[in-house]
XYZ file of C-alpha atoms in Angstrom:
310
model
C 57.733 93.795 72.469
C 58.370 91.787 69.335
C 60.305 94.386 67.313
C 61.884 97.619 68.454
C 64.398 100.223 67.227
C 66.009 101.120 70.552
C 69.743 100.816 70.946
C 69.578 99.273 74.435
C 66.384 97.357 75.222
C 64.910 97.792 78.680
C 64.170 94.073 78.872
C 64.429 90.747 77.073
C 61.901 87.926 76.819
C 63.288 84.485 77.698
C 61.602 81.902 75.496
C 62.564 79.100 77.911
C 62.464 75.373 77.222
C 58.809 75.226 76.215
C 56.113 77.759 75.352
C 53.222 75.380 76.111
C 51.326 76.363 79.320
C 50.813 72.722 80.361
C 54.606 72.181 80.443
C 55.384 75.008 82.855
C 54.445 73.382 86.190
C 56.120 70.005 85.459
C 59.278 71.856 84.356
C 59.082 74.007 87.506
C 58.946 70.897 89.714
C 61.792 69.228 87.802
C 64.110 72.253 87.970
C 63.248 72.869 91.630
C 64.228 69.276 92.471
C 67.441 69.610 90.458
C 68.277 72.847 92.287
C 67.609 71.383 95.742
C 69.614 68.222 94.975
C 72.496 70.317 93.628
C 72.639 72.666 96.613
C 72.196 69.948 99.257
C 74.601 67.551 97.533
C 77.374 70.122 97.162
C 76.849 71.423 100.700
C 77.264 67.861 101.978
C 80.552 67.581 100.058
C 81.807 70.838 101.617
C 80.713 69.844 105.154
C 82.184 66.344 104.780
C 85.576 67.666 103.684
C 85.791 70.312 106.385
C 84.650 67.957 109.176
C 87.104 65.105 108.447
C 90.798 65.689 109.156
C 91.760 62.900 106.714
C 90.271 64.967 103.899
C 92.345 68.066 104.642
C 94.472 67.646 101.505
C 94.878 69.840 98.379
C 92.683 67.550 96.237
C 89.730 67.782 98.616
C 90.402 71.473 99.226
C 89.892 72.139 95.497
C 86.885 69.804 95.477
C 85.222 71.790 98.269
C 85.814 75.043 96.348
C 84.442 73.400 93.174
C 81.293 72.445 95.094
C 80.921 76.039 96.317
C 81.301 77.393 92.766
C 78.750 74.848 91.495
C 76.226 76.100 94.062
C 76.876 79.676 92.942
C 76.615 78.843 89.224
C 73.201 77.135 89.492
C 71.944 79.914 91.790
C 72.758 82.439 89.067
C 70.482 80.592 86.608
C 67.820 78.383 88.196
C 65.919 80.804 90.523
C 65.133 83.080 87.560
C 64.163 80.046 85.459
C 61.804 78.903 88.234
C 60.230 82.360 88.483
C 59.651 82.453 84.723
C 57.951 79.034 84.730
C 55.226 80.542 86.935
C 55.146 84.017 85.358
C 52.851 85.062 82.519
C 55.539 87.220 80.921
C 58.990 85.627 80.985
C 60.995 88.840 81.027
C 64.415 89.800 82.309
C 65.704 93.367 82.457
C 68.700 94.402 80.356
C 70.869 95.005 83.427
C 69.764 91.749 85.055
C 70.532 89.900 81.829
C 74.096 91.254 81.653
C 74.604 90.507 85.362
C 73.429 86.926 84.906
C 75.667 86.529 81.855
C 78.682 87.931 83.744
C 78.427 85.531 86.679
C 77.493 82.578 84.448
C 80.647 83.041 82.324
C 82.808 83.739 85.392
C 81.662 80.700 87.401
C 81.755 78.430 84.339
C 85.382 79.310 83.642
C 86.276 79.093 87.337
C 85.057 75.482 87.188
C 87.464 74.717 84.340
C 90.440 76.256 86.184
C 89.603 74.340 89.352
C 89.421 71.115 87.330
C 92.886 71.968 85.967
C 94.194 72.572 89.495
C 92.829 69.182 90.542
C 94.513 67.539 87.526
C 97.844 69.129 88.507
C 97.341 67.846 92.042
C 96.767 64.277 90.751
C 99.835 64.569 88.511
C 102.075 65.543 91.429
C 100.554 62.877 93.714
C 101.111 60.041 91.212
C 104.242 61.159 89.340
C 106.151 62.798 92.180
C 104.695 61.378 95.429
C 107.837 61.863 97.557
C 107.743 65.640 96.998
C 103.943 65.987 97.015
C 103.760 67.829 100.364
C 106.456 70.342 99.414
C 105.174 70.961 95.868
C 101.461 71.187 96.709
C 102.021 73.354 99.772
C 99.545 75.882 101.162
C 101.077 78.795 99.249
C 100.827 77.079 95.848
C 97.261 75.918 96.531
C 96.218 79.489 97.374
C 97.986 80.762 94.222
C 96.121 78.234 92.061
C 92.870 79.225 93.762
C 93.476 82.967 93.189
C 94.251 82.357 89.500
C 91.142 80.166 89.203
C 88.980 83.088 90.329
C 90.781 86.160 88.954
C 91.342 85.060 85.331
C 87.670 84.054 84.752
C 86.448 87.293 86.366
C 88.555 89.424 84.000
C 87.563 87.241 81.039
C 83.878 87.611 81.900
C 84.186 91.385 82.391
C 85.708 91.767 78.909
C 82.801 89.867 77.320
C 80.186 91.918 79.165
C 81.832 95.211 78.156
C 81.836 94.093 74.508
C 78.203 92.948 74.728
C 77.203 96.299 76.217
C 78.545 98.029 73.096
C 76.178 96.144 70.787
C 73.042 97.662 69.282
C 69.850 95.627 69.768
C 67.281 96.717 67.203
C 65.859 93.351 66.203
C 63.662 90.985 68.220
C 64.200 91.091 71.982
C 63.171 87.420 72.372
C 66.049 85.259 73.632
C 65.672 81.672 72.419
C 67.029 80.213 75.630
C 66.114 79.725 79.295
C 68.752 82.204 80.532
C 71.004 84.975 79.187
C 73.661 82.913 77.463
C 76.264 84.712 75.355
C 75.424 83.156 71.969
C 71.608 83.657 71.948
C 71.968 87.285 73.119
C 74.612 87.936 70.468
C 72.222 86.681 67.757
C 69.769 89.491 68.653
C 72.247 92.243 67.792
C 71.835 94.016 64.456
C 75.175 95.799 64.726
C 78.448 94.266 63.658
C 79.672 91.819 66.285
C 82.860 90.936 64.417
C 85.037 92.134 67.312
C 82.974 90.134 69.791
C 83.159 86.944 67.708
C 86.900 87.352 67.121
C 87.370 87.849 70.881
C 85.363 84.696 71.613
C 87.416 82.666 69.141
C 90.805 84.045 70.284
C 90.886 85.303 73.869
C 87.965 83.062 74.844
C 89.568 80.039 73.217
C 92.868 80.766 74.979
C 91.145 81.135 78.358
C 89.329 77.804 77.914
C 92.211 75.899 76.299
C 94.765 76.880 78.976
C 93.185 74.782 81.765
C 92.174 72.086 79.272
C 95.793 71.830 78.070
C 96.946 71.507 81.696
C 94.479 68.647 82.200
C 95.595 66.851 79.013
C 99.315 67.214 79.799
C 98.804 66.145 83.417
C 96.949 62.991 82.410
C 99.454 62.127 79.686
C 102.214 62.204 82.295
C 100.027 60.226 84.715
C 99.283 57.621 82.042
C 102.990 57.193 81.207
C 103.886 56.893 84.905
C 101.113 54.369 85.642
C 102.174 52.175 82.720
C 105.585 51.829 84.382
C 104.034 50.410 87.581
C 104.783 46.656 87.518
C 101.737 45.325 89.409
C 98.181 45.406 88.049
C 96.883 46.270 91.532
C 99.166 49.300 91.657
C 97.934 50.493 88.263
C 94.285 50.112 89.301
C 94.896 52.008 92.547
C 96.597 54.885 90.702
C 93.839 55.131 88.081
C 91.080 54.888 90.706
C 92.177 58.203 92.231
C 91.585 59.886 88.852
C 88.324 58.219 87.761
C 85.913 60.716 89.333
C 87.853 63.715 88.077
C 88.054 62.340 84.526
C 84.289 61.695 84.496
C 83.531 65.306 85.482
C 86.062 66.676 82.961
C 84.466 64.613 80.155
C 80.954 65.848 80.992
C 82.072 69.462 81.359
C 84.277 69.859 78.284
C 82.217 67.542 76.089
C 79.083 69.680 76.384
C 80.986 72.993 76.186
C 82.793 72.023 72.970
C 79.500 70.898 71.409
C 77.819 74.253 72.082
C 80.500 76.918 71.749
C 83.160 75.728 69.305
C 81.024 76.352 66.255
C 79.971 79.428 64.217
C 77.279 81.653 65.753
C 74.956 81.038 62.773
C 74.857 77.311 63.620
C 73.426 77.833 67.133
C 70.206 75.753 67.344
C 67.629 74.405 69.806
C 69.805 71.293 70.303
C 72.476 73.545 71.802
C 69.953 74.676 74.403
C 69.604 71.068 75.559
C 73.378 70.554 75.566
C 73.752 73.696 77.686
C 71.637 72.060 80.396
C 74.296 69.340 80.768
C 77.113 71.595 81.988
C 75.088 74.446 83.506
C 72.678 72.311 85.560
C 73.270 68.553 85.347
C 77.063 68.540 85.864
C 76.876 70.565 89.131
C 74.119 68.201 90.304
C 76.064 65.044 89.392
C 79.449 66.161 90.781
C 78.672 65.248 94.430
C 77.446 61.787 93.389
C 80.430 61.174 91.103
C 82.964 62.139 93.771
C 81.132 60.510 96.688
C 80.111 57.183 95.161
C 83.473 56.536 93.479
C 85.703 57.730 96.315
C 86.227 55.559 99.402
C 87.566 58.409 101.573
C 84.596 60.627 100.697
C 82.124 57.823 101.459
C 83.752 57.211 104.846
C 83.807 60.937 105.592
C 80.143 61.252 104.647
C 79.211 58.314 106.912
C 81.109 59.947 109.807
C 79.248 63.209 109.211
C 75.898 61.396 109.205
C 76.719 59.561 112.433
C 77.815 62.824 114.043
C 74.551 64.532 113.053
C 72.488 61.586 114.348
C 74.454 61.617 117.614
C 73.461 65.214 118.220
């Protein structure tokens, strides 16, 4: 199925990361290990937080939800990638492709809103510590969580509805390892002006809203920390933000490299950059938060001792 004149193709061919047969099994092993590490690592974060009463705070509540979303996001992509590494024909049906794209966009944007919620939590904890409990109460945490899920779902639905209106009469070969928005859009021979305008307006607003919250939160944190007289106090305040800032840098750095450019400039290099935030960031998150966070390390040790005791 190289060329076809149908309006809606029955299936797409995923080109993947390499077309060489000798690369398929090593890539399968590598992605399988990444998937297992990601799932186990994030599950450990969730279990650690929910088993330690000292970690029952808004920051760790959002972290546990972030770990759950990371498990979901890699599960949307990697199992199909693994199947295609071993398959002779690397196909994905049209409906399956749109479904994968929907959940990929939804979970990716949910990540950004959760990172914003965590930045707001750090802002309140450092800049207004005396009112932290009343401001970051259960009701507000649930509201932030609902917004973090509902807005990305509606955003993703809009993009899928627009994609479903496109006519695909060119090649049905997707130059990617999953159904990403940009590579699929490049296959359309109909005008996708509305889709591109939506990506650059509504999409930009959806992404920039949580990013703006993160920037403003950390500007206020930075100003507040500078007013702390002791160097030890400054280090302690910044240490609570280090893990979060590392994840934010990885997440938004790779996203901006891939998506904030014209569609015509999408290249193979963008495929590699996509791996960073779709696969590597969810895998690294548990290590970043566990190794750089004393409370998480202690909670993890308690969980391990409890498991050994049983």
